[in-house]
Coordinates of C-alpha atoms (C1' of nucleotides) in Angstrom, one line a residue:
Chain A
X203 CA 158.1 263.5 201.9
X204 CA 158.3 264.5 198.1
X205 CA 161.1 267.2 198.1
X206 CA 160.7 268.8 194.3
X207 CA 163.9 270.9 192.9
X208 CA 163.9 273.0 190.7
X209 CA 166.9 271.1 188.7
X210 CA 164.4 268.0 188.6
X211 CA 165.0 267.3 185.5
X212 CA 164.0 263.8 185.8
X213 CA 160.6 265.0 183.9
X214 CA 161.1 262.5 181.1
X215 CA 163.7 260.7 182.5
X216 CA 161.1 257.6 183.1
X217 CA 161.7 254.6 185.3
X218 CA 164.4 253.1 182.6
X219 CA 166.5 256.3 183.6
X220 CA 167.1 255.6 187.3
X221 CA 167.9 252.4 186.5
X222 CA 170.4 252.9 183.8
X223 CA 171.5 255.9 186.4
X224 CA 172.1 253.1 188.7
X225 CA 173.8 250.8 186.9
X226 CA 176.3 252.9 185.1
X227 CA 176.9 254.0 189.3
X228 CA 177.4 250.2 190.7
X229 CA 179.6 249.5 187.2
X230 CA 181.3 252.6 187.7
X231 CA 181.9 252.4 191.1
X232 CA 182.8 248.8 190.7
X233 CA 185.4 249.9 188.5
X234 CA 186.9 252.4 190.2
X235 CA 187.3 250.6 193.6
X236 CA 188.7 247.5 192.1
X237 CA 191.1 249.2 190.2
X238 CA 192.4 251.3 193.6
X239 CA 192.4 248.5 196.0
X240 CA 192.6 245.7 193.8
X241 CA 190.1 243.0 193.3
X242 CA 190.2 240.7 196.6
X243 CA 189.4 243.8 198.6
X244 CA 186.9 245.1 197.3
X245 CA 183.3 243.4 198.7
X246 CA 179.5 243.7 196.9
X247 CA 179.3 245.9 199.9
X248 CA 181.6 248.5 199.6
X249 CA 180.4 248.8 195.7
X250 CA 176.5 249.1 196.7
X251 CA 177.7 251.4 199.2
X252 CA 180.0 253.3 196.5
X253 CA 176.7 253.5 194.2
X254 CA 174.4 254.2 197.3
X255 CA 172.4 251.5 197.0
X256 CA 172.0 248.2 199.5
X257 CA 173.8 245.5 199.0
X258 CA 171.0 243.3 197.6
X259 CA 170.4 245.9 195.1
X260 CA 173.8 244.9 193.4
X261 CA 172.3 241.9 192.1
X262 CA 169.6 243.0 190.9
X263 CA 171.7 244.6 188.6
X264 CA 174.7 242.2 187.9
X265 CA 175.3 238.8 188.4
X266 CA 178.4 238.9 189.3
X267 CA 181.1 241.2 190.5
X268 CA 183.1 240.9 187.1
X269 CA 179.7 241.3 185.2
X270 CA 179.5 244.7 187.2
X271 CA 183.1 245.9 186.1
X272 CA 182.9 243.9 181.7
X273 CA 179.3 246.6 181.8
X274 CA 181.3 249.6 180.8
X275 CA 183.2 248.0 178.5
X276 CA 180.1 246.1 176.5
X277 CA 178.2 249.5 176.6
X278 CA 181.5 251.0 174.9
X279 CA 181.6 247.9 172.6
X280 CA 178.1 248.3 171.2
X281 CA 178.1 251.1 170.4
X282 CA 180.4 250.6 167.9
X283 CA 177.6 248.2 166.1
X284 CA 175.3 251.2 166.6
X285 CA 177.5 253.5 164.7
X286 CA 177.8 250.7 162.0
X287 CA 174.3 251.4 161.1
X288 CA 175.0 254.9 161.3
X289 CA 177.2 254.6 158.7
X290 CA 176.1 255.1 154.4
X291 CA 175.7 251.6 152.9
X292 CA 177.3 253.3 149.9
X293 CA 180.7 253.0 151.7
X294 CA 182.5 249.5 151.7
X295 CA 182.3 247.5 154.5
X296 CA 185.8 247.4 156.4
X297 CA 185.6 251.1 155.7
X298 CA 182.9 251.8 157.4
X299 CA 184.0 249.2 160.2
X300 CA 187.1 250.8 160.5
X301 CA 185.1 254.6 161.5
X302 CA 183.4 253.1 163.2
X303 CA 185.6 252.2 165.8
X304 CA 187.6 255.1 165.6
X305 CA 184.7 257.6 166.3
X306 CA 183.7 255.2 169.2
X307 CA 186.9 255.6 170.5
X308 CA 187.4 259.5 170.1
X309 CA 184.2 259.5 172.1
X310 CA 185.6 257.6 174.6
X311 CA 188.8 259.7 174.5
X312 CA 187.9 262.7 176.6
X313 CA 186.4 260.3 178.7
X314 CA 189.1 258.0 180.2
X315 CA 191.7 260.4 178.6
X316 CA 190.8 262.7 181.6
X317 CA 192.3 260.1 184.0
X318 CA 196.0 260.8 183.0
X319 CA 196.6 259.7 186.6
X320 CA 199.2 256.9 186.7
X321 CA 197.4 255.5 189.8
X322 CA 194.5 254.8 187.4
X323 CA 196.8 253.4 184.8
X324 CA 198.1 251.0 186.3
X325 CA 195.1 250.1 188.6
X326 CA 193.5 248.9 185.3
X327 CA 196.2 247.0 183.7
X328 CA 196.3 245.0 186.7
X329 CA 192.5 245.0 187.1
X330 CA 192.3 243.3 183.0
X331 CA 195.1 240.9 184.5
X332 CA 192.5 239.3 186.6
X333 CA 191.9 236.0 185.8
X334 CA 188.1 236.0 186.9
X335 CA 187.7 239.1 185.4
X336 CA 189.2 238.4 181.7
X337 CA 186.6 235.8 181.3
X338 CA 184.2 238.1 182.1
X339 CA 185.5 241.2 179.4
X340 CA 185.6 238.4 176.3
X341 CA 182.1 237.3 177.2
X342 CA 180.3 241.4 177.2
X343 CA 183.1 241.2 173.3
X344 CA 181.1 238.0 172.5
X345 CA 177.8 239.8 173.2
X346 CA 178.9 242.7 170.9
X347 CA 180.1 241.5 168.3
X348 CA 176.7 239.3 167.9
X349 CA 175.4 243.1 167.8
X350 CA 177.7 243.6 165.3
X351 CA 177.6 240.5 163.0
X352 CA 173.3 241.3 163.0
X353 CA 174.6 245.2 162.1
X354 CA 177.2 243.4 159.0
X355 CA 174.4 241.0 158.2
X356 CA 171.7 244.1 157.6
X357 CA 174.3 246.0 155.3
X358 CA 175.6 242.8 153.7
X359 CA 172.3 241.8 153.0
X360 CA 173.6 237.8 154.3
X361 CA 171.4 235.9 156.5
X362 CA 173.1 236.2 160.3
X363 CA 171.0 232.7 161.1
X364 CA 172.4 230.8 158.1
X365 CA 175.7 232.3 156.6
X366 CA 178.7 232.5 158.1
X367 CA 179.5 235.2 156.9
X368 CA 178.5 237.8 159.3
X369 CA 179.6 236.5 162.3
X370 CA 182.9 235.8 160.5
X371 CA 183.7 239.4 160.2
X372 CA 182.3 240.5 163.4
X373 CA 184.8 237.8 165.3
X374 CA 187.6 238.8 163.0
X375 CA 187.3 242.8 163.8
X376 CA 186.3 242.1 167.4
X377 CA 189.7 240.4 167.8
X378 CA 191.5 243.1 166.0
X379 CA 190.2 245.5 168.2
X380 CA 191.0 243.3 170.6
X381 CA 194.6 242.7 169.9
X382 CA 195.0 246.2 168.9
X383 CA 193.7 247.5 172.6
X384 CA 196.4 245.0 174.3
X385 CA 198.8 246.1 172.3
X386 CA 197.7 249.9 173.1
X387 CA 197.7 249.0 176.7
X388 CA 201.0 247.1 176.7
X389 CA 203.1 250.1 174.9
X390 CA 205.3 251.3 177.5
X391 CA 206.1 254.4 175.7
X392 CA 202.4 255.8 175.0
X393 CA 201.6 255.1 171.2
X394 CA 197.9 256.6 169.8
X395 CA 195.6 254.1 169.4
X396 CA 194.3 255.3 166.2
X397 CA 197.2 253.8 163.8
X398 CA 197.2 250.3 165.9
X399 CA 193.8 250.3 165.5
X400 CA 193.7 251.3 161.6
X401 CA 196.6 248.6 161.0
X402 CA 195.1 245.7 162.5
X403 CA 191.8 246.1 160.5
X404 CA 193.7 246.9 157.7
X405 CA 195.7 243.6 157.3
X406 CA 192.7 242.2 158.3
X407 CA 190.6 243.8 155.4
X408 CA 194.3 242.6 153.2
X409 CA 193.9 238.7 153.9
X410 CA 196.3 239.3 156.7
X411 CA 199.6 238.7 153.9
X412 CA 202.5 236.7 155.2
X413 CA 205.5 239.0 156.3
X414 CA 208.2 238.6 154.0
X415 CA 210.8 240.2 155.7
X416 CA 211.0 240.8 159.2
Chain B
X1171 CA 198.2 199.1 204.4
X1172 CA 199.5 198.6 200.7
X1173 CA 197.9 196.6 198.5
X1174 CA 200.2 196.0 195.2
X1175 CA 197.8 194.6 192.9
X1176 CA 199.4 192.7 190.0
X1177 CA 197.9 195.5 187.7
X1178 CA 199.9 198.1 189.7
X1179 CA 201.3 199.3 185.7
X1180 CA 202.6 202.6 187.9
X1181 CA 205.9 201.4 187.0
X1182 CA 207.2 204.1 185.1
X1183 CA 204.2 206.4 185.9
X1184 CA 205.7 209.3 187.1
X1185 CA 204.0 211.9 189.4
X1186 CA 203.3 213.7 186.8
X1187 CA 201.2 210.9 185.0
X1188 CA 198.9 210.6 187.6
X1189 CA 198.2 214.4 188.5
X1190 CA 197.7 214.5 184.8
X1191 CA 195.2 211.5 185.2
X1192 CA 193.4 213.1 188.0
X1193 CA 193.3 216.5 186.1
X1194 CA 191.4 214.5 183.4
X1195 CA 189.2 212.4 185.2
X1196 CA 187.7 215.7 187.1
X1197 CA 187.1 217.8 183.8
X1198 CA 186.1 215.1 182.5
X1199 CA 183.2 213.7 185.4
X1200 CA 182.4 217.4 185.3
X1201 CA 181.6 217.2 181.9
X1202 CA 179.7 214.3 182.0
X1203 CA 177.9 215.6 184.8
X1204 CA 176.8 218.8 183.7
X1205 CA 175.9 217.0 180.4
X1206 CA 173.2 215.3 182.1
X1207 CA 171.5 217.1 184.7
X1208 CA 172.7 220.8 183.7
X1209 CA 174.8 223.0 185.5
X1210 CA 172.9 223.9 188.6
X1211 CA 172.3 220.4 189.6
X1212 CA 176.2 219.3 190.0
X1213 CA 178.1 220.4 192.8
X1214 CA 181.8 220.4 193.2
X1215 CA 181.1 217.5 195.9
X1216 CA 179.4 215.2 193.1
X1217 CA 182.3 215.8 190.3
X1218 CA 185.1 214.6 192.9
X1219 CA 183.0 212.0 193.9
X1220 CA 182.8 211.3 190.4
X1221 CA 186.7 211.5 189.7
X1222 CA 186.9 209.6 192.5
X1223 CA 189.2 212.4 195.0
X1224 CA 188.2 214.5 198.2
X1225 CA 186.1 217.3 197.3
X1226 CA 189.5 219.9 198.9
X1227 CA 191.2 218.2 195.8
X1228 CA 189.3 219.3 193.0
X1229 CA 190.3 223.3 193.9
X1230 CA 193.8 221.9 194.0
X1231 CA 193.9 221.5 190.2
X1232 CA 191.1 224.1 189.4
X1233 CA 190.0 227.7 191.0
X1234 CA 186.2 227.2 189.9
X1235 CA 184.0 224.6 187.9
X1236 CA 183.8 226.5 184.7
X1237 CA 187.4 226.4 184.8
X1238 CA 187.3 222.2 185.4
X1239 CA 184.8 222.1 182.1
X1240 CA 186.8 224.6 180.5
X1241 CA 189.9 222.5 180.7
X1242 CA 189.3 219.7 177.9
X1243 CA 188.7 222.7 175.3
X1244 CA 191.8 224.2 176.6
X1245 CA 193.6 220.8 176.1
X1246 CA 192.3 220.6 172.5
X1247 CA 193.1 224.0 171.5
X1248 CA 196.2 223.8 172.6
X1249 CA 197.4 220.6 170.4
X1250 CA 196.4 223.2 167.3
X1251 CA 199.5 225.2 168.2
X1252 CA 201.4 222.5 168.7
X1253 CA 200.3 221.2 165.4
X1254 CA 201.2 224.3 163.6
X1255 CA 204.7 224.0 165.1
X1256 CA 205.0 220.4 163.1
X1257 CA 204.1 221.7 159.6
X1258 CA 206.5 222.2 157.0
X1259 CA 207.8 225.8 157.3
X1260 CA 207.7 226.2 153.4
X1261 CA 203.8 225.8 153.3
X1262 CA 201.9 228.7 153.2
X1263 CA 200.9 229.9 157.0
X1264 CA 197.5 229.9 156.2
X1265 CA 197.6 226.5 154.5
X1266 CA 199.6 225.4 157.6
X1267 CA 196.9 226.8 159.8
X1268 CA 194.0 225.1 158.3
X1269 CA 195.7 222.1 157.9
X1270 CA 196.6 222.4 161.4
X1271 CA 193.2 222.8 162.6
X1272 CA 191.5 220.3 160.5
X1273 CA 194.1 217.3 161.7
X1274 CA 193.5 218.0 165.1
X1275 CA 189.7 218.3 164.5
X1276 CA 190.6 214.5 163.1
X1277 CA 191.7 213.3 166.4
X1278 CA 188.6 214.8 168.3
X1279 CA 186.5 213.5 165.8
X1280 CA 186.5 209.5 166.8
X1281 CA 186.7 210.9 170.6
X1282 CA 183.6 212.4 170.5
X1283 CA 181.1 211.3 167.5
X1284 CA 181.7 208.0 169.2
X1285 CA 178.8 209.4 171.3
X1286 CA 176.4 209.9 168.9
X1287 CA 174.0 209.9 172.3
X1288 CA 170.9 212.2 171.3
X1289 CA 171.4 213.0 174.5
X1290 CA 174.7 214.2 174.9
X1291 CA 174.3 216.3 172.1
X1292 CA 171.7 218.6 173.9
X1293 CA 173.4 218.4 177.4
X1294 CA 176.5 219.8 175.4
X1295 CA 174.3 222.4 173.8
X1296 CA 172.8 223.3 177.0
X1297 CA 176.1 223.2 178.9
X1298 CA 178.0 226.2 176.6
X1299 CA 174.6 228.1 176.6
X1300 CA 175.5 228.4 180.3
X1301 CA 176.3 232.4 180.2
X1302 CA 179.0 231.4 183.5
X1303 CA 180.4 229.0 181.2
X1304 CA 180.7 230.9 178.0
X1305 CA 183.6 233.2 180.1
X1306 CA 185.5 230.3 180.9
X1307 CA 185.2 229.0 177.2
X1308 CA 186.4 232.0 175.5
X1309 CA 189.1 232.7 178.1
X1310 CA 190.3 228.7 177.2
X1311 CA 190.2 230.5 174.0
X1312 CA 192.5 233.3 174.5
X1313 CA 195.3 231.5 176.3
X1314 CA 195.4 228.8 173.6
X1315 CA 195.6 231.9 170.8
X1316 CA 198.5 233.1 173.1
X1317 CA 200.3 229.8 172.2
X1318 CA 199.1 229.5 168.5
X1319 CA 200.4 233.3 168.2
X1320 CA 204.0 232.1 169.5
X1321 CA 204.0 229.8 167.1
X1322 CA 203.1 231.8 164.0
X1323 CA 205.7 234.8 165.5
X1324 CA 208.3 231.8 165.7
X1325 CA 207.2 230.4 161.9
X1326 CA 206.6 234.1 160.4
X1327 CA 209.6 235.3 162.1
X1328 CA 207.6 238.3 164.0
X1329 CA 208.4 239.1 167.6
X1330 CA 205.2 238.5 169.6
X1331 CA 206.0 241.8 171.5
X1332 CA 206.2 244.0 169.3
X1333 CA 204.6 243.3 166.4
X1334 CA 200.8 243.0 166.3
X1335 CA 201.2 240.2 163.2
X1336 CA 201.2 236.8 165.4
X1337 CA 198.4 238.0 167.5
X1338 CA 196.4 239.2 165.0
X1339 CA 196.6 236.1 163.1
X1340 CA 195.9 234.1 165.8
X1341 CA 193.0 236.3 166.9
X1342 CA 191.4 236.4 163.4
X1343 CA 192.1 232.2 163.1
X1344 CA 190.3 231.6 166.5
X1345 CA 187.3 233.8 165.6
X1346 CA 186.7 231.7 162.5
X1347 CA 187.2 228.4 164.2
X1348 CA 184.9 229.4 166.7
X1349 CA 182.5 230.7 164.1
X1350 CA 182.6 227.5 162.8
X1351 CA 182.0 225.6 165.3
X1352 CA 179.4 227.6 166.6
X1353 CA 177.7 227.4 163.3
X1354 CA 178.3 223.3 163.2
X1355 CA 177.1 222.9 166.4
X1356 CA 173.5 225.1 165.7
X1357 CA 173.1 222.9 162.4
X1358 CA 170.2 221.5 162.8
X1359 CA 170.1 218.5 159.9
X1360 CA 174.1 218.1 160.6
X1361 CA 176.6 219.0 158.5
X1362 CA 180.2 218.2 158.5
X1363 CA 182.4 220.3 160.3
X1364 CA 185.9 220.0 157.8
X1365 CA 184.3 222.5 154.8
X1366 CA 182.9 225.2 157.5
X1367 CA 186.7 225.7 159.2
X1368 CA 187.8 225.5 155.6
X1369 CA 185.7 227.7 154.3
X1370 CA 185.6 230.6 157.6
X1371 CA 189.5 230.0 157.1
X1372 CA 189.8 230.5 153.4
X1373 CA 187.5 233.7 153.6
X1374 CA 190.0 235.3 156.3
X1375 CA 192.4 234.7 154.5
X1376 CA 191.2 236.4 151.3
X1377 CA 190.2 239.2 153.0
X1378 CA 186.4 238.6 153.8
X1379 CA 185.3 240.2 151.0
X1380 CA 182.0 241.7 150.8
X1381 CA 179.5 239.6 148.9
X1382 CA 177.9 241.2 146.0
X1383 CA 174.8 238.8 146.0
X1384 CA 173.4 237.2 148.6
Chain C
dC1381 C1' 145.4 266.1 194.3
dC1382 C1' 144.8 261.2 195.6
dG1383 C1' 145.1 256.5 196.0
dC1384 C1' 146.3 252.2 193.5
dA1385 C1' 148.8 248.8 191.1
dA1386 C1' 153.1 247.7 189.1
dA1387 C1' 158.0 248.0 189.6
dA1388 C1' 162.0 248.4 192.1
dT1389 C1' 164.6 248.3 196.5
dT1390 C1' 165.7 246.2 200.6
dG1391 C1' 166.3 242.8 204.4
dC1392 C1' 166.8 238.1 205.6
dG1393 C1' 168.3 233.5 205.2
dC1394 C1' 170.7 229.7 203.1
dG1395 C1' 173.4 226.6 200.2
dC1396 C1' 177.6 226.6 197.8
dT1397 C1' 182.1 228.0 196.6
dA1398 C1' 186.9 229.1 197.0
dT1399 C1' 190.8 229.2 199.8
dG1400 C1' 194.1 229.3 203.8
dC1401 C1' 196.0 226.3 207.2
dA1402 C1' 197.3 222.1 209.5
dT1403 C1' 197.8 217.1 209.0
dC1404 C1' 198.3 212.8 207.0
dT1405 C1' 199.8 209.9 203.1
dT1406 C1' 202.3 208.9 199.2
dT1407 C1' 206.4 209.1 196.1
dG1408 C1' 211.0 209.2 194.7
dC1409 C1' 215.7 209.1 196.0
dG1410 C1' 219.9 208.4 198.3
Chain D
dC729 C1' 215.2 201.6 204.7
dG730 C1' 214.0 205.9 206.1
dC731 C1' 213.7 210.9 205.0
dA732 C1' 212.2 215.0 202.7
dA733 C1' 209.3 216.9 199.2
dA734 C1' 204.8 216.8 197.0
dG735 C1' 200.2 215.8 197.0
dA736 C1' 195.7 214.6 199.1
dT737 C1' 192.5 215.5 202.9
dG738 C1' 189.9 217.7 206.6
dC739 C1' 188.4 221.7 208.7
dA740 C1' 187.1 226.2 209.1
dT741 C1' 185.7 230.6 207.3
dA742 C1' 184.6 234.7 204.5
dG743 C1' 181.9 235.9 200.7
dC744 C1' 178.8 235.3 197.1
dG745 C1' 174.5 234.6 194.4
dC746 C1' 169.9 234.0 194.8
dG747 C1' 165.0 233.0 196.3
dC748 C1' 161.5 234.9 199.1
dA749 C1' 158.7 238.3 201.3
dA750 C1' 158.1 242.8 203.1
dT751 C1' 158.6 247.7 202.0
dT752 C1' 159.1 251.8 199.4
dT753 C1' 158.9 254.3 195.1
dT754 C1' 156.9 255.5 190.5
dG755 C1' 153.6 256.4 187.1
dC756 C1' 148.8 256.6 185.9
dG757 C1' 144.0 257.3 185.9
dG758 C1' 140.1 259.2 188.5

DNA sequence: CCGCAAAATTGCGCGCTATGCATCTTTGCG
DNA sequence: CGCAAAGATGCATAGCGCGCAATTTTGCGG
């Protein structure tokens, strides 16, 4: 039985759609769950279930339960190679880097901004403190920032196969993001991101000097 | 029944030597195993076999098998830090660094090129292509970075709390060594590794300027 | 509007893993 | 020399990841 709404607006929403639909809902799900209960109890099941799907389904999707939870965070990630291109050639490079990951995370603001809970807080700091799970959120970095070193290479006009240049930057601004987020995360009073973020590429883009006073 | 074979050199041998030995012996069979007949064919049975425990004992010094292959990367990483920690304080940090890096790249060097193996070389290649792997690697990566950036906080007189210097630092250095070993290991008519860390090294720390031709 | 072929979901089964618990063995120390 | 702590083993179990085959859904052309 073929039930047709009149909200289906699945009318170009091809096959890829659904599937995407799904697998934001298992990553979501995944996420949410884990970081409520913690991760030892929270099964395959319960997330399939979550996502309303059967538990095969799950890996059909993911490989793994930690794949399922890094997903967000690689989507999140590259898009910020996607807005490289966006952005002028005109404008130097750790420029452009640099609004680049500040509009990706201004989109993602009013996004995970709207979960002031502390509940939710605190579930995720202890949810990244997973051990199985921090391998897990460096490897969906990795895949970005190979995004993003092809993204450098195109506007740098080097050679992402031969130089090392590309993939150079692209590890170096990964990690400051990196480094930056922890710190951002770690801030017991609540500090924007935006400055942490804007420093670390900034020493980066500066030869990271020595400090000469502390 | 105890046997006390004239070789019995235990003498001084603490406890600690010989969990150390063991915790060796099993990263190391796993290595070799997984060198050879690739991930999916080694089971946790065959690498304590291979070490020479009960299988029960091989979880009792690590929680998976990527963490067991993990481990000798780990232990390498780790001596860069400790390195860092015996240069001269009035050298330059980034001159420290490198130097650092290439001395302990030294020590590998007549550990591993003494198995020029055609063979070997592709099992390794084929072992950190392994995407289950590849987490494990990179998390290796991130706790040894935690030491290096205690040592560069200690030497720069930064607080690794606080400031976002050490980790920084450490991030950016561990993206270019990995960069460069990434890019040694893909060489296909082999090239030396000393001028690539040198070189990923010396463009952090000018900066990574753009290129103006390719 | 209808069926058909491709694609996706689902159910089932199985080998392996990781870990808690109880037991046995070894080590170091008085 | 014997005891207490630490480590190694064995055993048992809950999940997990995946291959396979059956089933349902989707998109397309007639």
């Amino acid at each position: 039985m073929v039930v047709r709404v009149s909200g289906d607006e699945g009318r170009p929403g091809l096959r890829e759609r659904k599937k995407q639909e799904t697998r934001i809902a298992l990553s979501w799900a995944a996420i949410k769950l884990v970081a409520e209960r913690g991760l030892e109890n929270v099964r395959v099941e319960d997330i399939a279930a979550a996502a309303g799907v059967a538990p095969r389904t799950f890996n059909n999707y993911f490989s793994s339960k930690g794949e399922a939870i890094a997903a967000r965070h690689l989507d999140r990630a590259r898009l910020i190679a996607q807005e490289l291109r966006r952005r002028p050639v005109s404008e130097p490079l750790w420029e452009a880097i640099t609004s680049a990951v500040i509009t990706q995370l201004a989109m993602g603001a009013d996004y995970d901004d709207r979960r002031p809970d502390q509940q939710w807080q605190t579930g995720i700091r202890l949810m990244i403190g997973e051990p199985s799970l921090q391998g897990e959120m460096l490897k969906a970095s990795a895949v970005a920032e190979e995004e993003l070193a092809a993204a450098i290479a195109e506007r740098t006009g080097t050679d992402i196969a031969h130089d090392l240049y590309p993939r150079l930057v692209a590890g170096a601004a990964g990690a400051a993001i990196r480094v930056a987020m922890d710190q951002w995360l770690r801030a017991d009073p609540p500090v924007p991101v935006r400055p942490l973020v804007e420093n670390a590429l900034g020493l980066l883009a500066a030869g990271l000097p020595e400090p000469r006073s502390s």
